[in-house]
Amino acid sequence: MQFTIIMEPIVKVENLHKHFGNLEVLKGVNLRIAPREVVCLIGRSGSGKSTLLRCINFLEDPTAGVITVAGISVPAGERTSAHRQQIIELRERTGMVFQSFNLFPHKTVLENLIEAPMIVKRMSREQIVPIAEQLLEKVGLSEKRDVYPSRLSGGQQQRVAIARALAMQPQVMLFDEPTSALDPELIGEVLEVMRDLARDGMTMLVVTHEMSFAREVADRVIFVDGGVFVEEGSPDQFLTNPQDERTRRFLDRIL
Amino acid sequence: MANPAVKLRQPIARRWPRIPFEIRLVLWWCFWLLVLLFLFSGTQIALGPIQIKTISLDWGFIATWWPFISKGVIITFELSIISMLCAVVLALSAALARLSRVASLNSFANLYVSLMRGTPLFLQFIFIYSALPQFGPSFVLNAFPSAVLALSLNYGAYMSEIFRAGIQAVSRGQIEAAYALGMTPWQTMRRIILPQALRIITPDIGNQFIAMQKDTSLASAITLLELMGLARQAGAPRQHYFEALVVAAIWYWLMTIILSYFQRKLEHRMARSDR
């Protein structure tokens, strides 16, 4: 599908730099994501793709650049309390799914989902529980609502994690290698939830190694190497006819 | 061909083949306790040329003074409960301060912990009760408040390390998840980190409480009439220190056993909810 960006991008990354000490991990990255677009970031470990994702919701503090999500613009640099408040508002509009799930082990599945909406958005229990139950049904885990995370399989935990992020009703979903920590037979159930999410029109930025997912669901694939975007394009043209030598070498190794 | 000079090792003959290990433990426990009792029974035995005389306790003294000394248990218990509550508050505050990036709080808390762990508890008791009044009448504290202050400050410092370790034991990933969901650091601390940290450190805190029971005995040096103080008071004028202290010792031992039992039960309950 050809995607011409005529509307205001829902995610805008401008001139993003990130240093860890002396090491520059992101070297002036620019990215625009349109609403409902699914973008996949691929690359070796250390290429900066996860760092880019984590800079978007300020889990990492960028060294320079401006991040804009759903109209909220936050520049890199010093943190005043006004800035901190804006970052929180930005985070309310983004949902993140982690490689190691990061569920709250001392709370049940349902409690995991309703925690943030009640604390951050100050929703009442009566308001949020129906929404949470609906989400659990969507990811296929309704019967696990009162179970503790330690009793779930990896695939189930990740699906709960996705539901937990969705409970905040974000406009953009960020996925940081969501299936990398899963046993192969559990990957499918998580990818299916992500596929449904994309079909329902969620804007998604996914760091992944799952090429099949990228081919099926992504509108755009970007190859990241050494802190810069080396190549980007639609999945078909990307995977069948990579232009850059580095992209070709990487795809040879993983496909 | 087997070498006849090599003898096959025979299995060690077991003397008690059918009694399980746990029961053997209990039997030996009873045996050692009886030995202890025997040592204090005052009997005399002649083993050939050797005369063995066990320690003779004045059991009459013990019977008479038991109620008097035992009243101290209540004060000991009160003292340890109140001091423990204050110490926990201090420990949590100090731990948070030492984890914060506010330099003034961080350094102050570190100084507090260093001072309290660097000086003997006994010195702190005497200091608060006898040395502070040198600075003026407003610094005079009675024995009980002095004891509470000394125990709280001292144990608060030691326990702040336990709290800090517990807080840091909560995995970083969960903190990131909480932030990504829009929670502030304080909300994260209150709802995610502390509940888990408290569960991790409860056994350690229980141990501290049991230890504090015994350290309350130092209050007898600043005239507080808790268990140890009453024991000394009963034993001194009548030169029956041994008997009086045996009474106190039995009480401390009993309290420790009972508290340890409850702590184990608490740990079991907490382990169950993790399953």
Coordinates of C-alpha atoms in Angstrom, one line a residue:
Chain A
M1 CA 0.0 0.0 0.0
Q2 CA 1.4 3.4 -1.0
F3 CA 1.3 5.8 1.9
T4 CA 1.5 9.5 1.1
I5 CA 1.7 11.6 4.2
I6 CA -0.7 14.4 3.8
M7 CA -2.0 14.7 7.3
E8 CA -0.1 15.9 10.4
P9 CA 2.1 13.1 11.7
I10 CA 1.1 11.7 15.0
V11 CA 4.7 11.0 15.9
K12 CA 7.5 13.4 14.9
V13 CA 11.1 12.9 15.8
E14 CA 13.3 15.7 14.8
N15 CA 17.1 15.6 14.8
L16 CA 17.3 13.2 17.7
H17 CA 20.8 12.7 19.2
K18 CA 21.6 10.4 22.1
H19 CA 24.9 10.0 23.8
F20 CA 25.8 7.4 26.4
G21 CA 28.9 9.0 27.8
N22 CA 31.2 9.3 24.9
L23 CA 29.3 6.9 22.7
E24 CA 26.8 8.4 20.3
V25 CA 24.0 6.0 19.8
L26 CA 21.6 8.1 17.8
K27 CA 23.1 10.5 15.2
G28 CA 20.4 13.0 14.2
V29 CA 17.4 10.8 13.5
N30 CA 14.3 12.1 11.8
L31 CA 11.1 10.2 11.7
R32 CA 7.5 11.0 11.0
I33 CA 4.7 8.5 11.6
A34 CA 1.2 9.1 10.2
P35 CA -1.9 8.1 12.2
R36 CA -2.8 4.4 11.7
E37 CA 0.6 3.7 10.2
V38 CA 2.6 0.6 11.3
V39 CA 6.3 1.1 11.2
C40 CA 8.9 -1.6 11.8
L41 CA 12.4 -0.9 12.9
I42 CA 15.0 -3.6 12.2
G43 CA 18.7 -3.8 12.8
R44 CA 21.5 -5.4 14.8
S45 CA 21.7 -5.0 18.5
G46 CA 23.4 -1.8 19.4
S47 CA 22.1 -0.1 16.2
G48 CA 20.1 2.3 18.3
K49 CA 16.6 1.1 17.4
S50 CA 15.6 0.3 21.0
T51 CA 17.1 3.6 22.1
L52 CA 15.1 5.5 19.6
L53 CA 11.9 3.8 20.8
R54 CA 12.7 4.6 24.4
C55 CA 13.5 8.2 23.6
I56 CA 10.1 8.7 22.2
N57 CA 8.5 8.3 25.6
F58 CA 11.5 9.7 27.4
L59 CA 12.5 6.5 29.2
E60 CA 15.8 7.6 27.9
D61 CA 16.6 11.3 28.0
P62 CA 17.7 12.5 24.5
T63 CA 20.8 14.6 24.3
A64 CA 19.3 16.8 21.5
G65 CA 16.2 17.0 19.4
V66 CA 12.5 17.4 19.7
I67 CA 9.9 14.6 20.2
T68 CA 6.3 15.3 19.3
V69 CA 3.5 12.9 20.0
A70 CA -0.2 13.6 19.4
G71 CA 0.5 17.3 19.5
I72 CA 2.6 17.4 22.6
S73 CA 6.1 18.6 21.8
V74 CA 9.0 18.1 24.2
P75 CA 12.6 19.1 23.5
A76 CA 15.6 17.3 24.8
G77 CA 17.5 18.9 27.7
E78 CA 16.9 20.2 31.2
R79 CA 13.8 19.1 33.1
T80 CA 11.7 21.8 34.6
S81 CA 8.5 20.7 36.4
A82 CA 6.5 22.0 33.4
H83 CA 8.6 19.7 31.2
R84 CA 8.1 16.8 33.5
Q85 CA 4.3 17.3 33.4
Q86 CA 4.4 17.4 29.6
I87 CA 6.4 14.2 29.5
I88 CA 3.7 12.5 31.7
E89 CA 1.0 13.7 29.3
L90 CA 3.1 12.4 26.4
R91 CA 3.4 9.1 28.1
E92 CA -0.4 8.9 28.6
R93 CA -0.7 9.0 24.8
T94 CA 1.8 6.3 24.2
G95 CA 1.7 2.7 25.3
M96 CA 4.8 0.7 25.6
V97 CA 5.3 -3.1 25.5
F98 CA 8.6 -4.4 26.7
Q99 CA 10.7 -7.4 25.8
S100 CA 10.5 -8.8 29.3
F101 CA 6.8 -8.0 29.8
N102 CA 7.4 -6.1 33.1
L103 CA 4.0 -6.9 34.6
F104 CA 3.5 -6.0 38.3
P105 CA 3.9 -9.4 40.1
H106 CA 2.1 -8.3 43.3
K107 CA -1.1 -7.5 41.4
T108 CA -3.5 -9.7 39.5
V109 CA -4.0 -9.5 35.8
L110 CA -7.0 -7.2 36.2
E111 CA -5.3 -5.1 38.8
N112 CA -2.3 -4.7 36.4
L113 CA -4.7 -3.2 33.8
I114 CA -6.6 -0.9 36.0
E115 CA -3.7 0.4 38.1
A116 CA -2.5 3.2 35.8
P117 CA -5.9 4.5 34.6
M118 CA -7.0 4.8 38.2
I119 CA -3.8 6.4 39.5
V120 CA -2.8 8.5 36.5
K121 CA -6.1 9.4 34.9
R122 CA -8.0 9.2 38.2
M123 CA -10.7 7.0 36.8
S124 CA -13.0 5.3 39.2
R125 CA -13.1 1.5 39.5
E126 CA -16.6 1.4 38.0
Q127 CA -15.4 3.3 34.9
I128 CA -12.2 1.3 34.2
V129 CA -13.1 -2.3 35.1
P130 CA -15.5 -2.8 32.1
I131 CA -12.9 -1.4 29.7
A132 CA -10.2 -3.6 31.2
E133 CA -12.5 -6.7 30.9
Q134 CA -13.2 -5.8 27.3
L135 CA -9.5 -5.6 26.6
L136 CA -8.8 -8.9 28.3
E137 CA -11.4 -10.5 26.1
K138 CA -9.8 -8.9 23.0
V139 CA -6.5 -10.5 23.9
G140 CA -8.2 -13.8 24.8
L141 CA -7.4 -13.9 28.5
S142 CA -10.8 -13.1 30.2
E143 CA -10.6 -16.2 32.4
K144 CA -7.2 -15.1 33.8
R145 CA -8.5 -11.8 35.2
D146 CA -7.8 -12.8 38.9
V147 CA -4.6 -14.7 38.3
Y148 CA -1.2 -13.5 39.3
P149 CA 1.4 -13.0 36.5
S150 CA 3.7 -15.7 37.9
R151 CA 1.2 -18.3 36.9
L152 CA 1.0 -17.3 33.3
S153 CA 3.1 -18.4 30.3
G154 CA 5.3 -15.9 28.5
G155 CA 2.9 -15.4 25.7
Q156 CA 0.0 -14.8 28.1
Q157 CA 2.0 -12.3 30.1
Q158 CA 2.9 -10.4 27.0
R159 CA -0.7 -10.3 25.9
V160 CA -1.6 -8.9 29.4
A161 CA 1.1 -6.4 29.0
I162 CA -0.4 -5.3 25.7
A163 CA -3.8 -5.0 27.3
R164 CA -2.3 -3.1 30.1
A165 CA -0.8 -0.5 27.7
L166 CA -4.1 -0.3 25.8
A167 CA -6.0 0.3 29.0
M168 CA -4.6 3.8 29.0
Q169 CA -6.2 4.3 25.6
P170 CA -3.1 5.5 23.9
Q171 CA -2.9 6.9 20.4
V172 CA 0.5 5.3 19.6
M173 CA 1.8 1.9 20.7
L174 CA 5.5 1.3 21.0
F175 CA 6.8 -2.3 20.9
D176 CA 10.3 -3.1 22.0
E177 CA 11.1 -6.5 20.7
P178 CA 7.9 -7.9 22.1
T179 CA 8.5 -11.5 21.1
S180 CA 12.3 -11.8 21.5
A181 CA 11.9 -13.3 25.0
L182 CA 9.3 -15.8 24.1
D183 CA 9.5 -19.5 23.3
P184 CA 8.8 -20.0 19.5
E185 CA 5.4 -21.7 20.0
L186 CA 4.2 -18.7 22.0
I187 CA 5.2 -16.0 19.5
G188 CA 2.2 -16.6 17.3
E189 CA -0.4 -15.7 19.9
V190 CA 1.3 -12.4 20.6
L191 CA 1.8 -11.5 16.9
E192 CA -1.9 -12.3 16.3
V193 CA -2.9 -9.7 18.9
M194 CA -0.6 -7.2 17.3
R195 CA -2.0 -7.9 13.9
D196 CA -5.5 -7.3 15.2
L197 CA -4.4 -4.1 16.8
A198 CA -3.0 -2.9 13.5
R199 CA -6.2 -3.9 11.7
D200 CA -8.2 -1.9 14.1
G201 CA -6.2 1.2 13.1
M202 CA -3.6 1.7 15.9
T203 CA -0.5 3.6 15.1
M204 CA 2.4 1.3 15.9
L205 CA 6.1 1.5 16.0
V206 CA 7.6 -1.9 16.4
V207 CA 11.2 -3.0 17.0
T208 CA 11.3 -6.6 15.9
H209 CA 13.2 -9.4 14.3
E210 CA 10.0 -11.1 13.1
M211 CA 10.2 -10.5 9.4
S212 CA 7.0 -12.3 8.7
F213 CA 5.2 -9.9 10.9
A214 CA 6.8 -6.9 9.1
R215 CA 5.9 -8.3 5.7
E216 CA 2.3 -8.9 6.6
V217 CA 1.4 -5.9 8.8
A218 CA 3.9 -3.1 8.4
D219 CA 3.3 -0.1 6.1
R220 CA 7.0 0.8 6.3
V221 CA 10.2 -1.0 7.3
I222 CA 13.3 0.9 8.4
F223 CA 16.7 -0.6 8.7
V224 CA 18.7 1.1 11.5
D225 CA 22.5 0.8 11.7
G226 CA 25.0 2.8 13.7
G227 CA 22.5 5.3 14.9
V228 CA 21.1 6.3 11.5
F229 CA 18.4 5.2 9.2
V230 CA 20.2 3.3 6.4
E231 CA 17.2 2.4 4.3
E232 CA 13.4 2.6 4.5
G233 CA 10.6 1.5 2.3
S234 CA 7.5 -0.7 2.0
P235 CA 8.0 -4.2 3.2
D236 CA 7.8 -5.7 -0.2
Q237 CA 10.4 -3.5 -1.9
F238 CA 12.5 -3.6 1.2
L239 CA 12.7 -7.4 1.7
T240 CA 12.8 -8.4 -2.0
N241 CA 15.0 -5.6 -3.3
P242 CA 17.1 -3.9 -0.7
Q243 CA 19.2 -1.1 -2.1
D244 CA 22.0 -0.7 0.5
E245 CA 24.8 -3.1 0.9
R246 CA 24.5 -3.1 4.7
T247 CA 20.8 -3.8 4.5
R248 CA 21.5 -6.7 2.2
R249 CA 24.1 -8.2 4.5
F250 CA 21.8 -7.9 7.5
L251 CA 18.8 -9.5 5.7
D252 CA 21.1 -12.3 4.4
R253 CA 22.0 -13.1 8.0
I254 CA 18.5 -13.2 9.4
L255 CA 16.4 -14.5 6.6
Chain B
M1 CA 40.4 -62.1 39.5
A2 CA 39.6 -60.4 42.8
N3 CA 42.6 -59.5 44.9
P4 CA 42.1 -61.3 48.2
A5 CA 44.1 -58.7 50.1
V6 CA 41.5 -56.0 49.3
K7 CA 38.8 -56.2 51.8
L8 CA 35.4 -55.1 50.6
R9 CA 34.1 -52.1 52.6
Q10 CA 31.2 -53.1 54.8
P11 CA 28.3 -50.6 55.0
I12 CA 28.4 -48.8 58.3
A13 CA 26.0 -50.6 60.6
R14 CA 23.2 -48.3 61.7
R15 CA 22.4 -48.3 65.3
W16 CA 18.9 -46.9 65.0
P17 CA 17.7 -48.1 61.6
R18 CA 14.0 -47.1 61.8
I19 CA 13.8 -43.9 63.7
P20 CA 13.5 -40.9 61.3
F21 CA 16.0 -38.0 61.5
E22 CA 13.4 -35.5 62.7
I23 CA 12.4 -37.6 65.7
R24 CA 16.0 -38.3 66.6
L25 CA 16.5 -34.4 66.6
V26 CA 13.6 -34.0 69.1
L27 CA 14.9 -36.8 71.3
W28 CA 18.4 -35.2 71.4
W29 CA 16.8 -31.8 72.2
C30 CA 15.1 -33.3 75.2
F31 CA 18.3 -34.9 76.2
W32 CA 20.4 -31.7 76.1
L33 CA 17.7 -29.8 78.0
L34 CA 17.7 -32.5 80.7
V35 CA 21.5 -32.2 80.9
L36 CA 21.1 -28.4 81.3
L37 CA 18.6 -29.0 84.1
F38 CA 20.9 -31.6 85.7
L39 CA 23.8 -29.1 85.7
F40 CA 21.7 -26.7 87.8
S41 CA 20.2 -29.3 90.1
G42 CA 22.9 -29.2 92.8
T43 CA 23.4 -33.0 92.9
Q44 CA 26.7 -34.5 93.9
I45 CA 28.2 -37.5 92.1
A46 CA 31.4 -39.4 93.0
L47 CA 33.0 -41.0 90.0
G48 CA 35.8 -42.9 91.5
P49 CA 38.4 -40.3 92.7
I50 CA 36.6 -37.4 91.0
Q51 CA 33.9 -35.6 92.9
I52 CA 31.4 -33.8 90.6
K53 CA 29.2 -31.2 92.2
T54 CA 26.7 -29.5 89.9
I55 CA 25.6 -26.0 90.4
S56 CA 23.0 -25.7 93.1
L57 CA 20.4 -23.1 92.4
D58 CA 18.4 -21.6 95.1
W59 CA 15.0 -22.7 93.7
G60 CA 13.2 -21.1 96.7
F61 CA 14.6 -17.7 95.7
I62 CA 13.4 -18.3 92.1
A63 CA 10.0 -19.2 93.2
T64 CA 9.7 -16.2 95.5
W65 CA 11.0 -13.6 93.1
W66 CA 9.6 -14.9 89.9
P67 CA 6.5 -12.7 89.9
F68 CA 8.5 -9.6 90.8
I69 CA 11.0 -10.0 88.0
S70 CA 8.4 -11.2 85.5
K71 CA 6.5 -7.9 85.6
G72 CA 9.5 -6.5 83.7
V73 CA 8.4 -8.5 80.6
I74 CA 5.5 -6.1 80.0
I75 CA 7.8 -3.0 80.0
T76 CA 10.3 -4.8 77.9
F77 CA 7.6 -5.6 75.4
E78 CA 6.2 -2.1 75.4
L79 CA 9.6 -0.6 75.0
S80 CA 10.4 -2.8 72.0
I81 CA 7.1 -2.3 70.2
I82 CA 7.3 1.5 70.5
S83 CA 10.9 1.6 69.6
M84 CA 10.4 -0.7 66.6
L85 CA 7.6 1.5 65.2
C86 CA 9.7 4.6 65.5
A87 CA 12.7 2.8 64.0
V88 CA 10.7 1.6 61.0
V89 CA 9.6 5.1 60.2
L90 CA 13.2 6.4 60.6
A91 CA 14.5 3.5 58.5
L92 CA 12.2 4.1 55.6
S93 CA 12.8 7.8 55.6
A94 CA 16.6 7.3 55.8
A95 CA 16.4 4.8 53.0
L96 CA 14.4 7.1 50.7
A97 CA 16.8 9.9 51.5
R98 CA 19.8 7.9 50.7
L99 CA 18.3 6.9 47.4
S100 CA 17.3 10.4 46.5
R101 CA 19.2 12.8 44.3
V102 CA 18.6 15.7 46.7
A103 CA 22.2 16.2 48.0
S104 CA 21.2 17.8 51.3
L105 CA 18.9 14.9 52.3
N106 CA 21.2 12.2 51.0
S107 CA 24.3 13.4 52.9
F108 CA 22.3 14.1 56.1
A109 CA 20.8 10.6 56.1
N110 CA 24.2 9.1 55.4
L111 CA 25.7 11.0 58.3
Y112 CA 22.9 9.8 60.6
V113 CA 23.4 6.1 59.6
S114 CA 27.2 6.4 59.8
L115 CA 27.1 7.9 63.3
M116 CA 24.5 5.4 64.7
R117 CA 26.3 2.4 63.3
G118 CA 29.7 3.7 64.3
T119 CA 29.0 4.1 68.0
P120 CA 28.0 1.5 70.5
L121 CA 24.3 1.2 71.4
F122 CA 25.3 1.3 75.0
L123 CA 27.1 4.6 74.5
Q124 CA 24.1 6.0 72.8
F125 CA 21.9 5.0 75.8
I126 CA 24.2 6.7 78.3
F127 CA 24.7 9.6 76.1
I128 CA 21.0 10.4 75.7
Y129 CA 20.2 9.8 79.4
S130 CA 23.2 11.3 81.1
A131 CA 25.2 13.4 78.7
L132 CA 22.5 15.4 77.0
P133 CA 21.2 17.0 80.2
Q134 CA 24.6 18.8 80.4
F135 CA 23.3 21.1 77.7
G136 CA 20.4 22.3 79.7
P137 CA 17.1 21.4 81.5
S138 CA 15.2 21.0 78.2
F139 CA 17.5 18.1 77.3
V140 CA 16.5 16.0 80.3
L141 CA 14.7 12.8 79.3
N142 CA 13.3 10.2 81.6
A143 CA 14.5 6.6 81.4
F144 CA 11.8 5.2 79.2
P145 CA 11.8 8.0 76.6
S146 CA 15.6 7.9 76.6
A147 CA 15.5 4.2 75.9
V148 CA 13.0 4.6 73.1
L149 CA 15.1 7.3 71.5
A150 CA 18.3 5.3 71.7
L151 CA 16.8 2.1 70.3
S152 CA 14.9 3.9 67.6
L153 CA 17.8 5.9 66.3
N154 CA 20.2 2.9 66.4
Y155 CA 17.9 0.3 64.9
G156 CA 16.5 2.9 62.4
A157 CA 20.0 3.3 61.1
Y158 CA 20.7 -0.4 60.7
M159 CA 17.3 -1.1 59.2
S160 CA 17.7 1.7 56.7
E161 CA 20.2 -0.6 54.9
I162 CA 17.6 -3.4 54.9
F163 CA 15.0 -1.0 53.4
R164 CA 17.4 0.3 50.8
A165 CA 18.3 -3.2 49.7
G166 CA 14.7 -4.2 49.5
I167 CA 13.8 -1.1 47.4
Q168 CA 16.7 -1.7 45.0
A169 CA 15.8 -5.3 44.7
V170 CA 12.6 -4.4 42.8
S171 CA 13.4 -4.9 39.2
R172 CA 14.1 -1.9 37.0
G173 CA 11.8 -3.1 34.3
Q174 CA 8.7 -2.6 36.4
I175 CA 9.7 0.9 37.2
E176 CA 10.1 1.6 33.5
A177 CA 6.7 0.0 32.8
A178 CA 5.1 2.2 35.5
Y179 CA 6.8 5.4 34.0
A180 CA 5.7 4.3 30.5
L181 CA 2.1 4.2 31.8
G182 CA 2.4 7.8 33.0
M183 CA 3.0 7.2 36.7
T184 CA 5.2 9.7 38.6
P185 CA 8.2 8.5 40.5
W186 CA 6.3 9.0 43.8
Q187 CA 3.3 7.0 42.5
T188 CA 5.6 4.3 41.3
M189 CA 7.3 4.2 44.7
R190 CA 4.1 4.0 46.6
R191 CA 2.1 1.6 44.5
I192 CA 4.8 -0.6 42.8
I193 CA 8.1 -0.5 44.6
L194 CA 7.3 -0.3 48.3
P195 CA 4.6 -3.0 48.4
Q196 CA 7.1 -5.4 46.9
A197 CA 10.1 -4.2 48.9
L198 CA 8.1 -4.6 52.1
R199 CA 7.4 -8.2 51.3
I200 CA 11.0 -8.9 50.6
I201 CA 12.4 -7.4 53.8
T202 CA 9.8 -8.7 56.3
P203 CA 11.9 -11.6 57.5
D204 CA 14.9 -9.3 58.0
I205 CA 12.8 -6.8 59.9
G206 CA 11.4 -9.6 62.0
N207 CA 14.9 -10.6 62.9
Q208 CA 15.7 -7.1 63.9
F209 CA 12.7 -7.0 66.2
I210 CA 13.7 -10.2 67.9
A211 CA 17.2 -8.7 68.4
M212 CA 15.8 -5.5 69.8
Q213 CA 14.1 -7.5 72.5
K214 CA 17.4 -8.3 73.9
D215 CA 19.0 -4.9 73.5
T216 CA 16.2 -3.4 75.6
S217 CA 18.2 -4.9 78.5
L218 CA 20.6 -2.0 78.1
A219 CA 17.9 0.2 79.5
S220 CA 18.6 -1.2 82.9
A221 CA 21.8 0.8 82.9
I222 CA 19.8 4.0 82.8
T223 CA 17.6 3.0 85.7
L224 CA 14.7 1.7 83.7
L225 CA 13.0 -1.2 85.6
E226 CA 12.3 -3.5 82.7
L227 CA 13.1 -7.2 82.9
M228 CA 16.8 -6.9 83.3
G229 CA 16.6 -4.0 85.7
L230 CA 14.2 -5.9 87.9
A231 CA 16.4 -8.9 87.9
R232 CA 19.4 -6.9 89.0
Q233 CA 17.3 -5.2 91.6
A234 CA 16.1 -8.5 93.0
G235 CA 19.5 -10.2 92.9
A236 CA 21.9 -7.6 94.1
P237 CA 20.9 -7.0 97.8
R238 CA 20.5 -10.6 98.4
Q239 CA 23.5 -11.8 96.6
H240 CA 21.4 -14.0 94.4
Y241 CA 22.5 -12.6 91.0
F242 CA 22.6 -16.1 89.5
E243 CA 19.1 -17.1 90.2
A244 CA 17.7 -13.7 89.3
L245 CA 19.5 -13.6 86.0
V246 CA 18.3 -17.2 85.2
V247 CA 14.8 -15.9 85.6
A248 CA 15.4 -13.1 83.2
A249 CA 17.3 -15.3 80.8
I250 CA 14.4 -17.7 80.6
W251 CA 12.0 -14.9 79.8
Y252 CA 14.2 -13.5 77.1
W253 CA 14.6 -17.0 75.7
L254 CA 10.9 -17.6 75.7
M255 CA 10.1 -14.3 74.1
T256 CA 12.6 -15.1 71.3
I257 CA 11.2 -18.6 70.7
I258 CA 7.6 -17.3 70.6
L259 CA 8.4 -14.4 68.3
S260 CA 10.5 -16.6 66.0
Y261 CA 7.6 -19.0 65.7
F262 CA 5.2 -16.2 64.7
Q263 CA 7.8 -14.8 62.2
R264 CA 8.1 -18.2 60.6
K265 CA 4.3 -18.4 60.2
L266 CA 4.3 -14.9 58.7
E267 CA 7.0 -15.9 56.2
H268 CA 5.0 -19.0 55.2
R269 CA 1.9 -16.9 54.6
M270 CA 3.8 -14.4 52.5
A271 CA 5.5 -17.2 50.5
R272 CA 2.1 -18.7 49.7
S273 CA 0.8 -15.6 48.0
D274 CA 3.8 -15.5 45.7
R275 CA 2.9 -18.9 44.4

